[in-house]
CSV table of C-alpha atoms in Angstrom, one decimal:
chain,number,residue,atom,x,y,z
A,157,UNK,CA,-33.6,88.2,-116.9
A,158,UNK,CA,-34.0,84.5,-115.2
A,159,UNK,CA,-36.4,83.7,-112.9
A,160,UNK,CA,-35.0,81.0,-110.2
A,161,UNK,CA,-38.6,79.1,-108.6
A,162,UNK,CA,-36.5,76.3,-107.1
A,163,UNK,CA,-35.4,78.1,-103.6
A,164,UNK,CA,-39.0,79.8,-103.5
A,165,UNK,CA,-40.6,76.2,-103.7
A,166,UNK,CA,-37.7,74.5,-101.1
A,167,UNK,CA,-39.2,77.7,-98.6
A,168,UNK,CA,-43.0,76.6,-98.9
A,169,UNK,CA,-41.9,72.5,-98.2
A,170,UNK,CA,-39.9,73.8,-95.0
A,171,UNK,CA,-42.8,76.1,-93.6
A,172,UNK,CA,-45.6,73.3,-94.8
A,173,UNK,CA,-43.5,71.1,-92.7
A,174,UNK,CA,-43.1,73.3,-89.3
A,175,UNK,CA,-46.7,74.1,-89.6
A,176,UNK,CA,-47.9,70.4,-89.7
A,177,UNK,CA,-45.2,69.4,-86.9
A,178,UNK,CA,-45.9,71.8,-84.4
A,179,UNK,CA,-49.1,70.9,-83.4
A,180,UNK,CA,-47.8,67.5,-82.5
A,181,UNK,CA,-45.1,68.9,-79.9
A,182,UNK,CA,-47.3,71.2,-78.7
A,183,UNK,CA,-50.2,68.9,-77.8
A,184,UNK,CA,-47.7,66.2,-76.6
A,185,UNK,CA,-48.7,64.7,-74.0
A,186,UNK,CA,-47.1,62.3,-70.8
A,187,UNK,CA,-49.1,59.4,-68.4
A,188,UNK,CA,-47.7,57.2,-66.1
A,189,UNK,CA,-49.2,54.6,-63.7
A,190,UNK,CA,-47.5,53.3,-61.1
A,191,UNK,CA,-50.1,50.6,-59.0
A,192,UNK,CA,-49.4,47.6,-56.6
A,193,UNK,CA,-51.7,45.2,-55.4
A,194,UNK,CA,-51.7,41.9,-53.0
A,195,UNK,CA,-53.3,38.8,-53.4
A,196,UNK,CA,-53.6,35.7,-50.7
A,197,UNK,CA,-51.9,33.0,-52.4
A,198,UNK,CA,-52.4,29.4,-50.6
A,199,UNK,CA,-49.4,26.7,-51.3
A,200,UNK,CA,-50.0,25.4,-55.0
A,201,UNK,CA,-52.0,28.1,-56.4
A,202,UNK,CA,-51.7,28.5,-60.1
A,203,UNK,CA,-50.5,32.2,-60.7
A,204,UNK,CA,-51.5,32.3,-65.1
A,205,UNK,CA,-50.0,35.6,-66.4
A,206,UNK,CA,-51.0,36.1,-70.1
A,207,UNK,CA,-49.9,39.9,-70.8
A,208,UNK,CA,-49.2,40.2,-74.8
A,209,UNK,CA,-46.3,42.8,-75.4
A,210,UNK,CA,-46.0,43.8,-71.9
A,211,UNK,CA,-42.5,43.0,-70.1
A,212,UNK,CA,-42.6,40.6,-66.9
A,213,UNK,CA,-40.1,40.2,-63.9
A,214,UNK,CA,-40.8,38.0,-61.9
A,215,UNK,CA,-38.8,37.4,-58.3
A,216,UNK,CA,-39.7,34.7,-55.8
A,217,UNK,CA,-38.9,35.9,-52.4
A,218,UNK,CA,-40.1,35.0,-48.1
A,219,UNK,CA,-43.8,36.6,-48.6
A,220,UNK,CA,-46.7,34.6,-48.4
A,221,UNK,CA,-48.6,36.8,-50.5
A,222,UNK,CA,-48.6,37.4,-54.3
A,223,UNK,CA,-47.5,41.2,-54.9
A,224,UNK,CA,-48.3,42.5,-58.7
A,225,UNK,CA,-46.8,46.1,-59.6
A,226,UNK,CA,-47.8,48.1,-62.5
A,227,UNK,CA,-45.7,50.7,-64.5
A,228,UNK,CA,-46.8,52.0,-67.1
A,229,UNK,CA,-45.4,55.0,-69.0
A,230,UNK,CA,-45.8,56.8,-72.6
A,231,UNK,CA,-45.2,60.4,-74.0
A,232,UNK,CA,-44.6,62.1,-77.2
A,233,UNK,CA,-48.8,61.7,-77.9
A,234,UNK,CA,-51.6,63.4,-77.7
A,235,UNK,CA,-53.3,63.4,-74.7
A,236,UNK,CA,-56.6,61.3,-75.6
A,237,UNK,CA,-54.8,58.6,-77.1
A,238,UNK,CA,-52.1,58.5,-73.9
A,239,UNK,CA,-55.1,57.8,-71.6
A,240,UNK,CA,-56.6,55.3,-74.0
A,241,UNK,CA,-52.8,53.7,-74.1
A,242,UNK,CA,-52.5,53.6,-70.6
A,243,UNK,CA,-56.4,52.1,-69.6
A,244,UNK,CA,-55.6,49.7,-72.5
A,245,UNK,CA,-52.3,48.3,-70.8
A,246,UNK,CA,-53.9,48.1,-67.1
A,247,UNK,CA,-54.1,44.4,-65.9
A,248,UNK,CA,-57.5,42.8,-65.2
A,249,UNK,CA,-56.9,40.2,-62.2
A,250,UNK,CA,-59.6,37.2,-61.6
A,251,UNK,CA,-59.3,35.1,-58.2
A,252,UNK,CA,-60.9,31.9,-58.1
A,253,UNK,CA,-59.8,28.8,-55.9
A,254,UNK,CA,-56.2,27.8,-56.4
A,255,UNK,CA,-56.0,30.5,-59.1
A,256,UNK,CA,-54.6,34.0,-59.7
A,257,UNK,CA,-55.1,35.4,-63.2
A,258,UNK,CA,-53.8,38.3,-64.2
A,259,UNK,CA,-54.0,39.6,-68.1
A,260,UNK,CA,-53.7,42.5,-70.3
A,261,UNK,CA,-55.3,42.8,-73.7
A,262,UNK,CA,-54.1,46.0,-75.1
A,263,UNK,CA,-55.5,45.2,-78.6
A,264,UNK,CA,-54.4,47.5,-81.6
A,265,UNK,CA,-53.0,50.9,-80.6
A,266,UNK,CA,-53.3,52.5,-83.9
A,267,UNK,CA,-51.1,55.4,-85.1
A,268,UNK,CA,-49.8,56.9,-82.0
A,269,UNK,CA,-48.8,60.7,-83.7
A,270,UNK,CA,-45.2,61.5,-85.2
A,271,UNK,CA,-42.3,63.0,-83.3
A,272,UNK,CA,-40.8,61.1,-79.8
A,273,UNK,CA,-42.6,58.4,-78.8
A,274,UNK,CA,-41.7,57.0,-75.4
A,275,UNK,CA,-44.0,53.9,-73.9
A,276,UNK,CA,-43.0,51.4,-71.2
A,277,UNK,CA,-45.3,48.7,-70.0
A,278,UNK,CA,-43.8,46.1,-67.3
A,279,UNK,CA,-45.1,44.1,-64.3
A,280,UNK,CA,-43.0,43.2,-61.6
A,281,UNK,CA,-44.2,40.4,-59.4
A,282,UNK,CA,-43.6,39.1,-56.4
A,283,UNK,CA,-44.5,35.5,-55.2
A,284,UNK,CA,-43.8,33.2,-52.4
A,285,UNK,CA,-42.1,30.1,-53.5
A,286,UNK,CA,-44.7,27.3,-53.3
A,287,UNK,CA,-47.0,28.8,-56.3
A,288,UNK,CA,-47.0,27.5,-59.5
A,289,UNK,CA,-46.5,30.7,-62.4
A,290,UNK,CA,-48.3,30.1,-66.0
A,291,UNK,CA,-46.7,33.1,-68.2
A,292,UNK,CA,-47.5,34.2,-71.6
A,293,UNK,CA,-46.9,36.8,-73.8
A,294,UNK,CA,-46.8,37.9,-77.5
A,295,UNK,CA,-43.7,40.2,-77.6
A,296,UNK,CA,-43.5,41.0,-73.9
A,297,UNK,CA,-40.1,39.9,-72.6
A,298,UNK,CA,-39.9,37.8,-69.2
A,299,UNK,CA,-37.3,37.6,-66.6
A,300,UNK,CA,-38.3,34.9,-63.6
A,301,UNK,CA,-35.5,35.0,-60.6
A,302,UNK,CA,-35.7,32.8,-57.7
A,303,UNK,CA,-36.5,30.0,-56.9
A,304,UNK,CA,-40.1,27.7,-57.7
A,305,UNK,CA,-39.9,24.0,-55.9
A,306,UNK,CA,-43.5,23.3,-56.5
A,307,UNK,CA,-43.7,24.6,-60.6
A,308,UNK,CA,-44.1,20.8,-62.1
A,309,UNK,CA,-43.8,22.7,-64.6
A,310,UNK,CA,-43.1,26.4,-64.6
A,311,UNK,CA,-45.0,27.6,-67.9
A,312,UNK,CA,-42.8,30.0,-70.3
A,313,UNK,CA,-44.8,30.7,-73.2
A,314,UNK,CA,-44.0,33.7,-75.9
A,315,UNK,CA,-43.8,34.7,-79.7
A,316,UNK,CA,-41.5,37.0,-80.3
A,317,UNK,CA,-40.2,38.1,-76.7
A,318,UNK,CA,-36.9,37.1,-74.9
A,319,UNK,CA,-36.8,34.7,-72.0
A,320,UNK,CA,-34.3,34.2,-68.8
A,321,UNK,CA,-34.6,32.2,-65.3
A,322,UNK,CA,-31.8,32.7,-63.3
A,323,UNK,CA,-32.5,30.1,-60.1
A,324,UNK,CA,-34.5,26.5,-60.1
A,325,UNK,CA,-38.1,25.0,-60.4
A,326,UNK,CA,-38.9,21.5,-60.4
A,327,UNK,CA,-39.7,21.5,-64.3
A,328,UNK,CA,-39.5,24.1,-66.9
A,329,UNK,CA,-42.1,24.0,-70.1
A,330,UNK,CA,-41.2,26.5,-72.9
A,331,UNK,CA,-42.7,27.1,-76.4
A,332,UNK,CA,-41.0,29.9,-78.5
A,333,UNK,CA,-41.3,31.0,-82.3
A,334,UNK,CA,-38.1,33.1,-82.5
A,335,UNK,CA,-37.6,34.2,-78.7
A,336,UNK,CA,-34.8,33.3,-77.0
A,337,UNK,CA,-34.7,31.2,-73.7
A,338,UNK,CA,-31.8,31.4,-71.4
A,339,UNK,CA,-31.8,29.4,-68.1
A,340,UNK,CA,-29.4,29.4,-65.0
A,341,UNK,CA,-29.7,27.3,-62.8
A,342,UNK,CA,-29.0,26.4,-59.1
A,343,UNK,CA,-30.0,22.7,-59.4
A,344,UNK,CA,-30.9,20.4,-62.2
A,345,UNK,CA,-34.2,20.6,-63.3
A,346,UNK,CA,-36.4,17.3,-62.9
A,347,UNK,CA,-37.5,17.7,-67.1
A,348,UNK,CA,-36.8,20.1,-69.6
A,349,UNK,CA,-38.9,21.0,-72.2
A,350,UNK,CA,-38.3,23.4,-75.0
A,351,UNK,CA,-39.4,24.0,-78.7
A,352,UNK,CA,-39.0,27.0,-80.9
A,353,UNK,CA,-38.9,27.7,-84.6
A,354,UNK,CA,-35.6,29.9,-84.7
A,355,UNK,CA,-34.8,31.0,-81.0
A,356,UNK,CA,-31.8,30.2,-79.2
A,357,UNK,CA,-32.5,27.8,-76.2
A,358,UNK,CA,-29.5,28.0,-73.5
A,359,UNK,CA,-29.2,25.6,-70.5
A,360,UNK,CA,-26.6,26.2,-67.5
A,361,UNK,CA,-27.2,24.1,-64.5
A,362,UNK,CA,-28.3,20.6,-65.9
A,363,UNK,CA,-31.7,18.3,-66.2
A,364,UNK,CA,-32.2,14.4,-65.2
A,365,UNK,CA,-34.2,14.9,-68.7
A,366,UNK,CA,-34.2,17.0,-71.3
A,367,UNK,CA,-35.7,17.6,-74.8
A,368,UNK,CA,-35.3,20.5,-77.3
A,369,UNK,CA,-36.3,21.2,-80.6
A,370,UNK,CA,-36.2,23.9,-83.0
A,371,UNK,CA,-35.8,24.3,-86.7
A,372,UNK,CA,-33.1,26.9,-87.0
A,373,UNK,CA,-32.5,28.1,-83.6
A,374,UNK,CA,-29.3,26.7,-81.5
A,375,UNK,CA,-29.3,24.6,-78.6
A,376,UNK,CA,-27.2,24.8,-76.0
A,377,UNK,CA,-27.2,22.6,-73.1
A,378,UNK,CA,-24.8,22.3,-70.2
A,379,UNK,CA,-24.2,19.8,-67.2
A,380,UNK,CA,-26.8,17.4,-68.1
A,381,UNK,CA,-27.1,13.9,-66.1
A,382,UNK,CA,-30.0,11.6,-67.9
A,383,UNK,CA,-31.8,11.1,-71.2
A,384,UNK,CA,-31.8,13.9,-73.7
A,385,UNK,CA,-33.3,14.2,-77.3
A,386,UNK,CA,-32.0,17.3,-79.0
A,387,UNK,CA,-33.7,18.2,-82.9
A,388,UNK,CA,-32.5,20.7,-84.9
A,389,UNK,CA,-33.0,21.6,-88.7
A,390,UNK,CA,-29.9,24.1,-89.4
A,391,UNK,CA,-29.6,25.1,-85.8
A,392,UNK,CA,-26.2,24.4,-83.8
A,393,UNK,CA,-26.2,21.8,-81.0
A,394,UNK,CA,-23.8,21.8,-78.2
A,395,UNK,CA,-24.5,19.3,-75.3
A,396,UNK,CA,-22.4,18.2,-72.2
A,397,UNK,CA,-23.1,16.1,-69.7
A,398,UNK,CA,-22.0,15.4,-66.3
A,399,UNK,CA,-23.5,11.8,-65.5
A,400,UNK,CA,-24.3,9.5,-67.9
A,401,UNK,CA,-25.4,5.6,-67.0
A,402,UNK,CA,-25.7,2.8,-69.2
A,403,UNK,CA,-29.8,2.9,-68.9
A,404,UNK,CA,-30.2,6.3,-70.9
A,405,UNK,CA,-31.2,7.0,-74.2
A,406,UNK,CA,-29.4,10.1,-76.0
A,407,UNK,CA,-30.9,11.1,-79.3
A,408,UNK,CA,-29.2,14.3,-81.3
A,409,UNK,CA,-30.2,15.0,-84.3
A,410,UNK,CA,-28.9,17.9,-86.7
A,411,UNK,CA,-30.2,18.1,-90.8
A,412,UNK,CA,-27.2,20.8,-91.5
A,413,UNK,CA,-25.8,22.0,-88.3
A,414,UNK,CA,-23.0,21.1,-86.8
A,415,UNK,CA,-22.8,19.3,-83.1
A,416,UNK,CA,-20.8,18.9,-80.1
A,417,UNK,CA,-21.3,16.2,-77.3
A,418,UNK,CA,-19.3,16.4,-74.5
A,419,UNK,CA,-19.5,13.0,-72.4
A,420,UNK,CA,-18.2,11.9,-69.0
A,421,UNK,CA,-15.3,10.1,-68.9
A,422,UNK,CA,-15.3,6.0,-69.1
A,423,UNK,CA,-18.9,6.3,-70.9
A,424,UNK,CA,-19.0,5.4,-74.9
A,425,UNK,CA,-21.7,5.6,-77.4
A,426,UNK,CA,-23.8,2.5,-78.5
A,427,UNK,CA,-25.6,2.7,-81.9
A,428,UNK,CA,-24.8,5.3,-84.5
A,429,UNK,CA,-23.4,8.3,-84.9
A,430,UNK,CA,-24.6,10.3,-88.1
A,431,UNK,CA,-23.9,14.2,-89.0
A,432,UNK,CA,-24.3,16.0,-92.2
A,433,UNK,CA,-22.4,19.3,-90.8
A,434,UNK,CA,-19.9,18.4,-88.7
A,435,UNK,CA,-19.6,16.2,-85.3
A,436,UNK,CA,-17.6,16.3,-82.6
A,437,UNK,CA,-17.4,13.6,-80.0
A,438,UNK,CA,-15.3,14.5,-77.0
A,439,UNK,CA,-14.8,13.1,-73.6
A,440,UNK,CA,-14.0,14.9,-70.3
């Protein structure tokens, strides 16, 4: 007569397992936050948002006041650690003369349970179009939209989170380590700045100036009309410009990637033209 264990030891794993699961459905828990607050905002003040992982969108709009809403939202957790996931994420603001801060430290949030986990953390703000935004976060992903006349430069700082402006400013500053930056814009920006380590850096719209670096990202930059000095280690390059005079300095540089300059037509190259990938030189 045989004795068959196996089945009897696959039944104990599959009750151990409902037993030790069921508890954390049962004490799920769900918090939301949903906030908005105002903020006089004089012309030129400095609007510094430094938020980590939380998600910004940004909209400039005919207010003369800065509007900052919150949203916050998590489930699937237990109901201790939901509060203490939500008071983590709430912004502290400081308001000081020419200066709106706004930040968020959530710091480590530990092991948050097992089954669903749903969190959302996003600001939306709201500005009038003479302040000057300062944004940073770590993973947080930022969206600006509108136009910024007075943002010599507009600030875009992030590690690991994606970044878009769809509109203008005067200047745009960004520093990346594998985010991407994409920018669309209405006018040509005064100076361009950007530097990443991978991300992608993509520029509709044009620049008088520009300058972009990265060591294996790809840069792509559109309807430029003035000096330009594009670095890249293994990255892509693809640059076009619209005006061109006999006064500027183009510098593009590529270790192993290939490149693409599109100029205007009548203007030609002085000085050399080196490429260990691939070049293309191509008039319009």
């Amino acid at each position: 007569m045989s004795t068959r264990i196996q089945p009897k030891g696959v039944v104990v794993f599959a009750v151990a397992a409902v037993l030790f699961l069921a508890p954390q459905n049962h004490f799920a828990a769900q918090r939301e936050h949903n906030g908005i607050e105002t903020f006089a905002a004089p012309d030129e003040t400095r609007v510094v948002i430094d938020v980590a992982t939380v998600d910004i969108q940004l909209r400039t709009a005919d207010v003369s006041r800065v509007e900052v809403a919150t949203e916050l939202k998590i489930s699937g957790v237990g109901e201790e650690r939901a509060e203490k996931w939500v008071a983590s994420h709430m912004p502290a603001t400081e308001v000081a003369e020419g200066r709106i801060t706004i930040t968020v430290n959530p710091g480590r949030s530990g092991f948050l349970g097992l089954g669903t986990l749903t969190a959302r953390s996003r600001l939306g703000f709201l500005l009038p179009d003479h302040v000057i935004p300062d944004i940073t976060t770590t993973s947080g992903s930022v969206s600006v939209r509108g136009d910024l006349p007075q943002a010599r430069p507009l600030y875009l700082r992030t590690a690991t989170g994606d970044m878009e402006l769809v509109g203008a400013a005067a200047s745009v500053d960004i520093r990346s380590a594998s985010g991407d930056a994409r920018l669309e814009l209405i006018r040509p920006l005064e100076r361009f700045f950007a530097r990443t380590s991978s991300g992608n850096v993509s520029l509709t719209g044009g620049a008088r100036e520009a300058h972009a670096d990265t060591a294996s990202g790809s840069i792509w930059m559109d309807n430029l009309s003035g000096d330009a000095e594009v670095v890249t280690s293994t990255g892509r390059i693809t640059v076009s410009w619209d005006r061109l005079e006999s006064e500027n300095r183009v510098v593009v540089r590529s270790d192993s990637g290939r490149i693409r300059v599109t100029l205007p037509e009548g203007v030609s190259p002085r000085g050399s033209l080196r490429s260990i990938g691939g070049l293309s030189l191509i008039h319009i």
